[in-house]
mmCIF file of N, CA and C in Angstrom:
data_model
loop_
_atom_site.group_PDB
_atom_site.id
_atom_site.type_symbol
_atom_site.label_atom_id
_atom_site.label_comp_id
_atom_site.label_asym_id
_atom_site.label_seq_id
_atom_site.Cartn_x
_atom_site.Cartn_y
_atom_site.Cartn_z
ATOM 1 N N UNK A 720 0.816 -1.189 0.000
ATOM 2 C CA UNK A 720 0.000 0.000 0.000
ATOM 3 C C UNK A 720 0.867 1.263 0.000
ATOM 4 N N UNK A 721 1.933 1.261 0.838
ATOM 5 C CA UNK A 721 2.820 2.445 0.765
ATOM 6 C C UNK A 721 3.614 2.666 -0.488
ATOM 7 N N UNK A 722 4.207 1.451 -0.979
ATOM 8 C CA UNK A 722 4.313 1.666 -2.760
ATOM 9 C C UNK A 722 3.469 2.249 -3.755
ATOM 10 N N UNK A 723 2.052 1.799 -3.338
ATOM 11 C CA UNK A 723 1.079 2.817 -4.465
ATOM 12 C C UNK A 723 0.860 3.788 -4.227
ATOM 13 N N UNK A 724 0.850 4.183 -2.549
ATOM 14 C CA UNK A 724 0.648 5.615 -2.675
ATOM 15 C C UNK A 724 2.089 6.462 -2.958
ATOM 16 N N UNK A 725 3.004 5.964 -2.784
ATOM 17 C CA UNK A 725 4.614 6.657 -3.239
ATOM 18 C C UNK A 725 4.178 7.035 -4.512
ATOM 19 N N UNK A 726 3.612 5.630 -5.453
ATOM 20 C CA UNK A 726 3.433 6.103 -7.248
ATOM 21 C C UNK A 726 2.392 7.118 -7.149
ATOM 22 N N UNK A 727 1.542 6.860 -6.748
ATOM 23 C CA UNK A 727 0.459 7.974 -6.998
ATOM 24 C C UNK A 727 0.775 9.378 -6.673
ATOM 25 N N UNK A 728 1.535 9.682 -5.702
ATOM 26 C CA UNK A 728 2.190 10.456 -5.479
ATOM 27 C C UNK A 728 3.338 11.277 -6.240
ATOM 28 N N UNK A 729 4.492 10.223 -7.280
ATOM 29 C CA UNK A 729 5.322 10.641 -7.997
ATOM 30 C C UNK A 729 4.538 11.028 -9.473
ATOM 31 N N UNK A 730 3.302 10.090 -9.569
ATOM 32 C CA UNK A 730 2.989 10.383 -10.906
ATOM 33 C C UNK A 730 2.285 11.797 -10.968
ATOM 34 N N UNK A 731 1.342 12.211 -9.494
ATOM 35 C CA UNK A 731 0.991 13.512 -9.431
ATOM 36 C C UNK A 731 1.620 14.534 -9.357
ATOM 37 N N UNK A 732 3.101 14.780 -8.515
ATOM 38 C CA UNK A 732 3.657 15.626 -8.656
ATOM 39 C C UNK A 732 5.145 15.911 -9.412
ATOM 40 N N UNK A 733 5.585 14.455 -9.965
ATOM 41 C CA UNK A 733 6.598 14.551 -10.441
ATOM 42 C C UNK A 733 6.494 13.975 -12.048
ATOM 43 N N UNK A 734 5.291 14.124 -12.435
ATOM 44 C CA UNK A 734 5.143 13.478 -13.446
ATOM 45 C C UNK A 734 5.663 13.090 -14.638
ATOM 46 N N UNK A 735 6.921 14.170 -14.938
ATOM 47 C CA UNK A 735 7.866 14.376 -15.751
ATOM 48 C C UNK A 735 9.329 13.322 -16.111
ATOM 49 N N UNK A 736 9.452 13.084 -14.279
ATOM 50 C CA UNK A 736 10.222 11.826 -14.377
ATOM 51 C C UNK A 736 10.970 10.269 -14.649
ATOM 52 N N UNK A 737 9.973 10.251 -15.952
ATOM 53 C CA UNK A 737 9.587 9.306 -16.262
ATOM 54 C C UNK A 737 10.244 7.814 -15.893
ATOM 55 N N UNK A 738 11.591 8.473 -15.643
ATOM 56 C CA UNK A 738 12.516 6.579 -15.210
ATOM 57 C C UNK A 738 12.014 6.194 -13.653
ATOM 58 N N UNK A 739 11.905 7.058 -13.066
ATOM 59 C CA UNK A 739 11.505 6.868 -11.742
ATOM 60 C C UNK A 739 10.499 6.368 -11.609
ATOM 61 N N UNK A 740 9.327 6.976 -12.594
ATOM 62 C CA UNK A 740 7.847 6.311 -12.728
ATOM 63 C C UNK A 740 7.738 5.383 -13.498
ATOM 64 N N UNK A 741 8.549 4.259 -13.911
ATOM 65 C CA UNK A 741 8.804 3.154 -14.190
ATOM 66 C C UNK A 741 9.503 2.130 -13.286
ATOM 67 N N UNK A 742 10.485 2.561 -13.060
ATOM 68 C CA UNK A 742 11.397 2.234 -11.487
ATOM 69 C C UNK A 742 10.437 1.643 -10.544
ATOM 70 N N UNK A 743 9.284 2.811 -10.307
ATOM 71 C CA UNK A 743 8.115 2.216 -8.591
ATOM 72 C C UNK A 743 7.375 1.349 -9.734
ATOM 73 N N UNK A 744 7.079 1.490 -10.740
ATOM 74 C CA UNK A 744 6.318 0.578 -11.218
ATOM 75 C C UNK A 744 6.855 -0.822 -11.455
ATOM 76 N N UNK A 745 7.734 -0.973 -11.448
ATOM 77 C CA UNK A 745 9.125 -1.943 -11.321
ATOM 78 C C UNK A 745 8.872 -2.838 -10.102
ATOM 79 N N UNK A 746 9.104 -1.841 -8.870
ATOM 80 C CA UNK A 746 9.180 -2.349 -7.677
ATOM 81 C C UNK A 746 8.161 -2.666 -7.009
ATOM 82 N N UNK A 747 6.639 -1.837 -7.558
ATOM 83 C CA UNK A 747 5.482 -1.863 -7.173
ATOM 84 C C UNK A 747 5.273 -3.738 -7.825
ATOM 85 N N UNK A 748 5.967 -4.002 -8.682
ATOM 86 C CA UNK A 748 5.671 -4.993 -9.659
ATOM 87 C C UNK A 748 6.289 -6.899 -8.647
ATOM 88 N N UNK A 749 7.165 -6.181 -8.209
ATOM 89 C CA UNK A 749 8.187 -6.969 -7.561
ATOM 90 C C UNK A 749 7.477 -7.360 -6.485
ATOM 91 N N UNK A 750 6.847 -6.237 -5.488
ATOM 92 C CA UNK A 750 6.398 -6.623 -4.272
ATOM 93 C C UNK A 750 4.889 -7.518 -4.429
ATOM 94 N N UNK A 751 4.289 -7.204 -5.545
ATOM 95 C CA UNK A 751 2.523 -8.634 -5.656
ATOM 96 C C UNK A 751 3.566 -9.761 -6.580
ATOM 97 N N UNK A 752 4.504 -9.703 -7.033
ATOM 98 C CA UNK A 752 4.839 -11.292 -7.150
ATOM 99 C C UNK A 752 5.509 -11.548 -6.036
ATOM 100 N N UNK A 753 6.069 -11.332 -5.036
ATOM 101 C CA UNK A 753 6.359 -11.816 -3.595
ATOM 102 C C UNK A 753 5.049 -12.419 -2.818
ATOM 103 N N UNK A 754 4.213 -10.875 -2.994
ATOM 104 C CA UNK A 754 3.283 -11.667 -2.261
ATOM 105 C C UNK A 754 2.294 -13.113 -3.016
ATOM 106 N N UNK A 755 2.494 -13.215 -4.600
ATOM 107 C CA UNK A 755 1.853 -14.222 -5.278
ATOM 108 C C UNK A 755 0.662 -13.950 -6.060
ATOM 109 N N UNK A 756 0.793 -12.332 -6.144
ATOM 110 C CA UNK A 756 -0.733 -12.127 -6.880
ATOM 111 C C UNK A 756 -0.031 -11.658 -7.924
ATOM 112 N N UNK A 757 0.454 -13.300 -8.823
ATOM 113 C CA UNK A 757 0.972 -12.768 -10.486
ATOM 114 C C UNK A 757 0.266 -12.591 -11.107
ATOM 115 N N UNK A 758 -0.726 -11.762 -10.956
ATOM 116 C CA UNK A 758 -1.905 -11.444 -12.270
ATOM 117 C C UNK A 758 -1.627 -9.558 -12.488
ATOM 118 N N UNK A 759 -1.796 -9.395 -10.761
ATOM 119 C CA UNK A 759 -1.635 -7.554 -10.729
ATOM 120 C C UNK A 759 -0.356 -7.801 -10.948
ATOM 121 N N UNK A 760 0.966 -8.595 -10.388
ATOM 122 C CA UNK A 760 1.822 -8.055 -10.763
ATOM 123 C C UNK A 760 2.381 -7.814 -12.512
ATOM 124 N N UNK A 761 1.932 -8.855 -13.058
ATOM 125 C CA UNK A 761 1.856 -8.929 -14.807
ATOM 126 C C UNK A 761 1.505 -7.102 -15.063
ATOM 127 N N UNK A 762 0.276 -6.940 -14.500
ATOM 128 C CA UNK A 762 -0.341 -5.575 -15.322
ATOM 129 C C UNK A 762 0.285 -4.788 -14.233
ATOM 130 N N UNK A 763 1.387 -4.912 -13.327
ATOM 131 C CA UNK A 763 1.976 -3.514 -13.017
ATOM 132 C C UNK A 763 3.609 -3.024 -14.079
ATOM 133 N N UNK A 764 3.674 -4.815 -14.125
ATOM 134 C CA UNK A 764 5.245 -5.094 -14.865
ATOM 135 C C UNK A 764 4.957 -4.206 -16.682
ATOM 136 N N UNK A 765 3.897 -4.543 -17.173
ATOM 137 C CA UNK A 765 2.829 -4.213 -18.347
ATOM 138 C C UNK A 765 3.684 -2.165 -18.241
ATOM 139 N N UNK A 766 2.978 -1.723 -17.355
ATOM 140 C CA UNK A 766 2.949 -0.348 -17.204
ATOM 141 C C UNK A 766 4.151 0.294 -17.070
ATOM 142 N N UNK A 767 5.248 -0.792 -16.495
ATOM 143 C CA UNK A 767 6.515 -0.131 -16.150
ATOM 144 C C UNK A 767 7.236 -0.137 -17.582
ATOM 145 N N UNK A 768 6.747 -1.785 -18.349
ATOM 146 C CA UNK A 768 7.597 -1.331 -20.126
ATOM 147 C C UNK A 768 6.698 -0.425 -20.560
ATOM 148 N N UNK A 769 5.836 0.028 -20.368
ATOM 149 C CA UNK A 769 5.182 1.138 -21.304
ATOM 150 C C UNK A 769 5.982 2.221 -21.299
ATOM 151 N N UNK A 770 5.751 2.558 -20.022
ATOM 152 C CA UNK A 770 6.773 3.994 -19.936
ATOM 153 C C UNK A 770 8.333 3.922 -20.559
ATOM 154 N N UNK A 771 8.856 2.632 -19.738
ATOM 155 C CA UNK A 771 10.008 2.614 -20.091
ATOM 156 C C UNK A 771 10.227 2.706 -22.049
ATOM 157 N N UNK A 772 9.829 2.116 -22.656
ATOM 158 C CA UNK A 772 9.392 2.051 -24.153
ATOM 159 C C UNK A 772 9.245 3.249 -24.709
ATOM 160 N N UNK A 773 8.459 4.244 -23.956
ATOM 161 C CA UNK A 773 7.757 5.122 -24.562
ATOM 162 C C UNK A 773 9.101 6.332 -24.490
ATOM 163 N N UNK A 774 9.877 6.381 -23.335
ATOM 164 C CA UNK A 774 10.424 7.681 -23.043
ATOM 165 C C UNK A 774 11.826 7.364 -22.908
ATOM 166 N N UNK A 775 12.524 5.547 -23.089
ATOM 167 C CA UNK A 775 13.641 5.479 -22.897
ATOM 168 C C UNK A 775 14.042 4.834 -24.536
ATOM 169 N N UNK A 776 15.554 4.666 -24.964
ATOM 170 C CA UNK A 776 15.871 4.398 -26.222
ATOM 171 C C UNK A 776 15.426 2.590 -26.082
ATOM 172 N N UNK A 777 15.327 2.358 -27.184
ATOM 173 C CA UNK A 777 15.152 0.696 -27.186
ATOM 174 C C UNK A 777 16.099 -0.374 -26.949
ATOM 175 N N UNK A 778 17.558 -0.328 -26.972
ATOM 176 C CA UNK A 778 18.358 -0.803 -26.202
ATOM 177 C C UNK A 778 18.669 -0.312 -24.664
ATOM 178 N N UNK A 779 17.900 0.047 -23.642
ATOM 179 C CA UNK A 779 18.161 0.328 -22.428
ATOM 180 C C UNK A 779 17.851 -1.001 -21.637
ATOM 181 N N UNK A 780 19.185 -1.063 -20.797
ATOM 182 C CA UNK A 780 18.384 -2.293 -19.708
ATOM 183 C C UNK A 780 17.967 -2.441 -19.052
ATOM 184 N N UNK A 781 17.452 -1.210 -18.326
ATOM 185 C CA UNK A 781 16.140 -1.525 -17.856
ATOM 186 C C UNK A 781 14.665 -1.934 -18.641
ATOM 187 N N UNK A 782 14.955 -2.095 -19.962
ATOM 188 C CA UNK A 782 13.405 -2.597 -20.848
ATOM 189 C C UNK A 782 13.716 -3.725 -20.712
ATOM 190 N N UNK A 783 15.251 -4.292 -20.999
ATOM 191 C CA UNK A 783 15.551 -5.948 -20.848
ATOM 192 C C UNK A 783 15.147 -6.778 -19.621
ATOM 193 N N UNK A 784 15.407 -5.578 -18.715
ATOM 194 C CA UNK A 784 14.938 -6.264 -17.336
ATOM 195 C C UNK A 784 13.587 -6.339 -17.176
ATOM 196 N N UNK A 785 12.850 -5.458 -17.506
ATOM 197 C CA UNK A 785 11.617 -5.355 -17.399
ATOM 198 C C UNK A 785 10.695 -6.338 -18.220
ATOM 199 N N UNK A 786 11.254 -7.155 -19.307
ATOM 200 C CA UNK A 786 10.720 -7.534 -19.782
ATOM 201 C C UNK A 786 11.115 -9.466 -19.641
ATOM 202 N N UNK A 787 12.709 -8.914 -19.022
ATOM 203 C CA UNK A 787 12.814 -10.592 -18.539
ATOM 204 C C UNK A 787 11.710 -10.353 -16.968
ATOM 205 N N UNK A 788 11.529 -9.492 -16.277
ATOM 206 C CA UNK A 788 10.840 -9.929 -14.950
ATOM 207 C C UNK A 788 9.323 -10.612 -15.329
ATOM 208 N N UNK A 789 8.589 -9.934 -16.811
ATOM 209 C CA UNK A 789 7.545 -10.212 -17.236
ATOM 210 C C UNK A 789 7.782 -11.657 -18.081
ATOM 211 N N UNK A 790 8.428 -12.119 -18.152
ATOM 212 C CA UNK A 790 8.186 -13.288 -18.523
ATOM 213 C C UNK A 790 8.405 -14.034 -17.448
ATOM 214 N N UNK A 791 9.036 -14.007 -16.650
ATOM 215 C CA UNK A 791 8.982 -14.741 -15.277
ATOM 216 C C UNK A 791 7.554 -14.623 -14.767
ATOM 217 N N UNK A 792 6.805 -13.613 -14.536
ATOM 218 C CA UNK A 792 5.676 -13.788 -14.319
ATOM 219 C C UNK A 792 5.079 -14.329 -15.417
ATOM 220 N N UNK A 793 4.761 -14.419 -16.372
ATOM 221 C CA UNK A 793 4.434 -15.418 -17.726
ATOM 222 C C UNK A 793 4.573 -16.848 -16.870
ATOM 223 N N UNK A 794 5.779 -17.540 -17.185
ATOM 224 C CA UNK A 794 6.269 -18.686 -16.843
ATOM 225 C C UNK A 794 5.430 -18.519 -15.400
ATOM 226 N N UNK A 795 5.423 -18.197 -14.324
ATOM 227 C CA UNK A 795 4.468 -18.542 -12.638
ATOM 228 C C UNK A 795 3.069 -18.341 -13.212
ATOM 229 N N UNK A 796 2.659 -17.753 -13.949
ATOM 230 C CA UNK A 796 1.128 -18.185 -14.400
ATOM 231 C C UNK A 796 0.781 -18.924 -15.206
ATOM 232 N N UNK A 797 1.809 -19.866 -15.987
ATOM 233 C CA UNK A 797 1.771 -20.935 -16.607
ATOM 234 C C UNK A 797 1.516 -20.031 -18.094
ATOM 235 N N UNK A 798 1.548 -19.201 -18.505
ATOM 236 C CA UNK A 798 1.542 -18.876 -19.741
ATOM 237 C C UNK A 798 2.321 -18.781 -20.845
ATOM 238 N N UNK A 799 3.304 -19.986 -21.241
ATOM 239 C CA UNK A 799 4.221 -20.109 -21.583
ATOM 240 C C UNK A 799 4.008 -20.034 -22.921
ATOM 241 N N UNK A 800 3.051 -19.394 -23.732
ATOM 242 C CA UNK A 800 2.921 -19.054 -25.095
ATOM 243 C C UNK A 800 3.224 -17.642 -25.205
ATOM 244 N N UNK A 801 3.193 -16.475 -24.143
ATOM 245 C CA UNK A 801 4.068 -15.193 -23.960
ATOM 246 C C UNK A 801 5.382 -14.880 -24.871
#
């Protein structure tokens, strides 16, 4: 809960930042696959390559990472056609 309100928070007043507001979306992403709810975490991991995609160059590694963490959640929800 204190992770979403941090994002909600960075996206309201810092909105500009965009690596950062990928970053909590990152970590926001990290903490529901700990706890096992790989479904929200899929559609938080979803939001963090968006941004990252949208505002960083296409070889950055944080998209690599972001997109190996999303297939890890793929693979724990058995969706191995991803």
């Amino acid at each position: 809960q204190i992770l979403e309100e941090g994002l909600e928070e960075l996206t309201q007043y810092d909105n500009k930042n965009y690596t950062k507001i990928a970053e909590a979306f990152k970590s926001l992403g990290e903490v529901y696959k700990e706890q096992g709810n790989f479904k929200k975490a899929k559609e938080i991991f979803e939001k963090s390559l968006i941004v990252y995609k949208k505002y960083l160059p296409e070889n950055r590694s944080a998209i690599a990472q972001t997109i190996m963490h999303l297939g890890n959640i793929y693979r724990l929800l058995g969706n191995y056609n991803e």
